[in-house]
Amino acid sequence: MALKHEERQTLHTLLQELPELQRQIVHLRFGHDLTCGQIATVIDKSEAAVRMTLHRTLKLLRTLYTRNEKGGTL
């Protein structure tokens, strides 16, 4: 599923608001298609910590994106 320009722009803005570690994990997972185990090795964290951080970050992004779509502000 391709994102529209406006959706990509919104997502980019939301990603920039994340703390560096969360942004790095999302980038490695979706930009480089690394597994959580591979990400853990790259950032020197446990795989469980990467999975938990990724889960929480994606949940936060979904919430913020939905809020933005309903007319809220970033």
Short mmCIF file of N, CA and C in Angstrom, two decimals:
data_model
loop_
_atom_site.label_atom_id
_atom_site.label_comp_id
_atom_site.label_asym_id
_atom_site.label_seq_id
_atom_site.Cartn_x
_atom_site.Cartn_y
_atom_site.Cartn_z
N MET A 1 0.84 -1.18 0.00
CA MET A 1 0.00 0.00 0.00
C MET A 1 0.89 1.25 0.00
N ALA A 2 0.78 2.02 -1.01
CA ALA A 2 1.56 3.25 -1.14
C ALA A 2 0.86 4.38 -0.39
N LEU A 3 1.68 5.16 0.28
CA LEU A 3 1.13 6.31 1.00
C LEU A 3 1.06 7.52 0.08
N LYS A 4 0.05 8.31 0.27
CA LYS A 4 -0.08 9.57 -0.46
C LYS A 4 0.95 10.55 0.08
N HIS A 5 1.25 11.56 -0.72
CA HIS A 5 2.25 12.56 -0.33
C HIS A 5 1.94 13.16 1.04
N GLU A 6 0.69 13.54 1.25
CA GLU A 6 0.29 14.15 2.52
C GLU A 6 0.49 13.18 3.69
N GLU A 7 0.18 11.92 3.48
CA GLU A 7 0.35 10.90 4.53
C GLU A 7 1.83 10.70 4.85
N ARG A 8 2.67 10.67 3.81
CA ARG A 8 4.11 10.53 4.03
C ARG A 8 4.65 11.73 4.80
N GLN A 9 4.17 12.90 4.46
CA GLN A 9 4.61 14.12 5.13
C GLN A 9 4.23 14.09 6.61
N THR A 10 3.00 13.68 6.90
CA THR A 10 2.53 13.58 8.28
C THR A 10 3.37 12.57 9.05
N LEU A 11 3.58 11.41 8.44
CA LEU A 11 4.38 10.37 9.10
C LEU A 11 5.80 10.85 9.35
N HIS A 12 6.39 11.52 8.39
CA HIS A 12 7.75 12.05 8.56
C HIS A 12 7.81 13.03 9.73
N THR A 13 6.81 13.91 9.81
CA THR A 13 6.75 14.88 10.92
C THR A 13 6.65 14.17 12.26
N LEU A 14 5.77 13.16 12.32
CA LEU A 14 5.61 12.40 13.57
C LEU A 14 6.90 11.68 13.95
N LEU A 15 7.56 11.09 12.98
CA LEU A 15 8.81 10.38 13.25
C LEU A 15 9.88 11.33 13.79
N GLN A 16 9.92 12.54 13.28
CA GLN A 16 10.92 13.51 13.73
C GLN A 16 10.71 13.92 15.18
N GLU A 17 9.49 13.76 15.67
CA GLU A 17 9.18 14.12 17.06
C GLU A 17 9.59 13.03 18.06
N LEU A 18 9.89 11.85 17.55
CA LEU A 18 10.25 10.73 18.44
C LEU A 18 11.65 10.91 19.00
N PRO A 19 11.91 10.35 20.18
CA PRO A 19 13.28 10.31 20.68
C PRO A 19 14.17 9.52 19.72
N GLU A 20 15.45 9.82 19.71
CA GLU A 20 16.41 9.22 18.76
C GLU A 20 16.35 7.69 18.73
N LEU A 21 16.32 7.03 19.88
CA LEU A 21 16.32 5.57 19.92
C LEU A 21 15.07 5.00 19.23
N GLN A 22 13.92 5.57 19.51
CA GLN A 22 12.69 5.09 18.87
C GLN A 22 12.74 5.30 17.36
N ARG A 23 13.22 6.46 16.95
CA ARG A 23 13.33 6.77 15.52
C ARG A 23 14.30 5.80 14.84
N GLN A 24 15.41 5.51 15.51
CA GLN A 24 16.41 4.61 14.97
C GLN A 24 15.85 3.19 14.81
N ILE A 25 15.12 2.72 15.80
CA ILE A 25 14.54 1.38 15.73
C ILE A 25 13.52 1.28 14.58
N VAL A 26 12.66 2.28 14.45
CA VAL A 26 11.68 2.27 13.35
C VAL A 26 12.40 2.31 12.01
N HIS A 27 13.43 3.12 11.90
CA HIS A 27 14.18 3.23 10.64
C HIS A 27 14.85 1.90 10.29
N LEU A 28 15.48 1.27 11.27
CA LEU A 28 16.15 -0.01 11.00
C LEU A 28 15.15 -1.11 10.64
N ARG A 29 13.99 -1.10 11.29
CA ARG A 29 12.99 -2.14 11.05
C ARG A 29 12.33 -1.98 9.68
N PHE A 30 11.90 -0.78 9.38
CA PHE A 30 11.13 -0.57 8.15
C PHE A 30 11.94 0.00 7.00
N GLY A 31 12.99 0.73 7.30
CA GLY A 31 13.84 1.29 6.25
C GLY A 31 14.87 0.31 5.74
N HIS A 32 15.35 -0.55 6.65
CA HIS A 32 16.38 -1.52 6.29
C HIS A 32 15.89 -2.96 6.41
N ASP A 33 14.64 -3.14 6.83
CA ASP A 33 14.03 -4.46 6.92
C ASP A 33 14.80 -5.42 7.83
N LEU A 34 15.36 -4.89 8.92
CA LEU A 34 16.07 -5.74 9.88
C LEU A 34 15.09 -6.37 10.85
N THR A 35 15.42 -7.54 11.35
CA THR A 35 14.62 -8.18 12.38
C THR A 35 14.92 -7.52 13.72
N CYS A 36 14.10 -7.80 14.71
CA CYS A 36 14.34 -7.24 16.05
C CYS A 36 15.67 -7.74 16.60
N GLY A 37 16.01 -8.99 16.32
CA GLY A 37 17.29 -9.53 16.76
C GLY A 37 18.46 -8.80 16.13
N GLN A 38 18.36 -8.51 14.85
CA GLN A 38 19.43 -7.78 14.17
C GLN A 38 19.54 -6.35 14.69
N ILE A 39 18.40 -5.72 14.94
CA ILE A 39 18.40 -4.36 15.48
C ILE A 39 19.05 -4.36 16.86
N ALA A 40 18.72 -5.36 17.67
CA ALA A 40 19.31 -5.46 19.01
C ALA A 40 20.83 -5.48 18.95
N THR A 41 21.36 -6.22 17.99
CA THR A 41 22.81 -6.30 17.82
C THR A 41 23.38 -4.94 17.42
N VAL A 42 22.72 -4.27 16.50
CA VAL A 42 23.20 -2.97 16.00
C VAL A 42 23.22 -1.93 17.11
N ILE A 43 22.18 -1.88 17.92
CA ILE A 43 22.08 -0.82 18.94
C ILE A 43 22.51 -1.27 20.33
N ASP A 44 22.96 -2.52 20.43
CA ASP A 44 23.46 -3.07 21.69
C ASP A 44 22.42 -3.04 22.81
N LYS A 45 21.23 -3.51 22.47
CA LYS A 45 20.15 -3.69 23.44
C LYS A 45 19.66 -5.12 23.32
N SER A 46 18.86 -5.56 24.28
CA SER A 46 18.30 -6.91 24.18
C SER A 46 17.21 -6.94 23.12
N GLU A 47 16.97 -8.12 22.57
CA GLU A 47 15.90 -8.26 21.59
C GLU A 47 14.55 -7.93 22.20
N ALA A 48 14.36 -8.32 23.45
CA ALA A 48 13.09 -8.02 24.14
C ALA A 48 12.90 -6.51 24.27
N ALA A 49 13.98 -5.78 24.56
CA ALA A 49 13.88 -4.33 24.69
C ALA A 49 13.53 -3.69 23.34
N VAL A 50 14.10 -4.23 22.27
CA VAL A 50 13.80 -3.71 20.93
C VAL A 50 12.33 -3.97 20.59
N ARG A 51 11.87 -5.19 20.83
CA ARG A 51 10.47 -5.53 20.53
C ARG A 51 9.52 -4.64 21.31
N MET A 52 9.81 -4.43 22.58
CA MET A 52 8.93 -3.62 23.43
C MET A 52 8.94 -2.16 22.95
N THR A 53 10.12 -1.64 22.66
CA THR A 53 10.22 -0.25 22.20
C THR A 53 9.51 -0.08 20.87
N LEU A 54 9.69 -1.03 19.96
CA LEU A 54 9.03 -0.96 18.66
C LEU A 54 7.51 -1.00 18.82
N HIS A 55 7.03 -1.91 19.64
CA HIS A 55 5.59 -2.03 19.88
C HIS A 55 5.02 -0.72 20.43
N ARG A 56 5.66 -0.19 21.44
CA ARG A 56 5.17 1.05 22.06
C ARG A 56 5.25 2.24 21.10
N THR A 57 6.30 2.27 20.31
CA THR A 57 6.48 3.36 19.36
C THR A 57 5.41 3.31 18.27
N LEU A 58 5.14 2.13 17.73
CA LEU A 58 4.12 2.00 16.69
C LEU A 58 2.73 2.33 17.24
N LYS A 59 2.48 1.93 18.48
CA LYS A 59 1.20 2.26 19.11
C LYS A 59 1.06 3.78 19.25
N LEU A 60 2.14 4.43 19.68
CA LEU A 60 2.13 5.88 19.82
C LEU A 60 1.92 6.56 18.46
N LEU A 61 2.63 6.09 17.44
CA LEU A 61 2.49 6.67 16.11
C LEU A 61 1.06 6.52 15.58
N ARG A 62 0.45 5.35 15.81
CA ARG A 62 -0.93 5.14 15.37
C ARG A 62 -1.86 6.14 16.06
N THR A 63 -1.68 6.31 17.36
CA THR A 63 -2.51 7.24 18.12
C THR A 63 -2.34 8.67 17.61
N LEU A 64 -1.10 9.09 17.44
CA LEU A 64 -0.83 10.46 16.98
C LEU A 64 -1.33 10.67 15.56
N TYR A 65 -1.15 9.68 14.70
CA TYR A 65 -1.60 9.80 13.32
C TYR A 65 -3.13 9.91 13.25
N THR A 66 -3.80 9.06 14.02
CA THR A 66 -5.26 9.08 14.06
C THR A 66 -5.76 10.42 14.59
N ARG A 67 -5.15 10.90 15.64
CA ARG A 67 -5.53 12.20 16.22
C ARG A 67 -5.35 13.30 15.18
N ASN A 68 -4.25 13.25 14.44
CA ASN A 68 -4.00 14.24 13.40
C ASN A 68 -5.05 14.16 12.29
N GLU A 69 -5.42 12.94 11.91
CA GLU A 69 -6.40 12.75 10.85
C GLU A 69 -7.77 13.28 11.26
N LYS A 70 -8.06 13.28 12.54
CA LYS A 70 -9.36 13.74 13.04
C LYS A 70 -9.36 15.24 13.28
N GLY A 71 -8.28 15.90 12.85
CA GLY A 71 -8.26 17.36 12.95
C GLY A 71 -7.46 17.90 14.11
N GLY A 72 -6.78 17.02 14.83
CA GLY A 72 -5.93 17.50 15.92
C GLY A 72 -4.64 18.08 15.38
N THR A 73 -3.81 18.50 16.26
CA THR A 73 -2.52 19.06 15.84
C THR A 73 -1.41 18.12 16.22
N LEU A 74 -0.30 18.26 15.51
CA LEU A 74 0.88 17.44 15.80
C LEU A 74 1.56 17.97 16.97
#
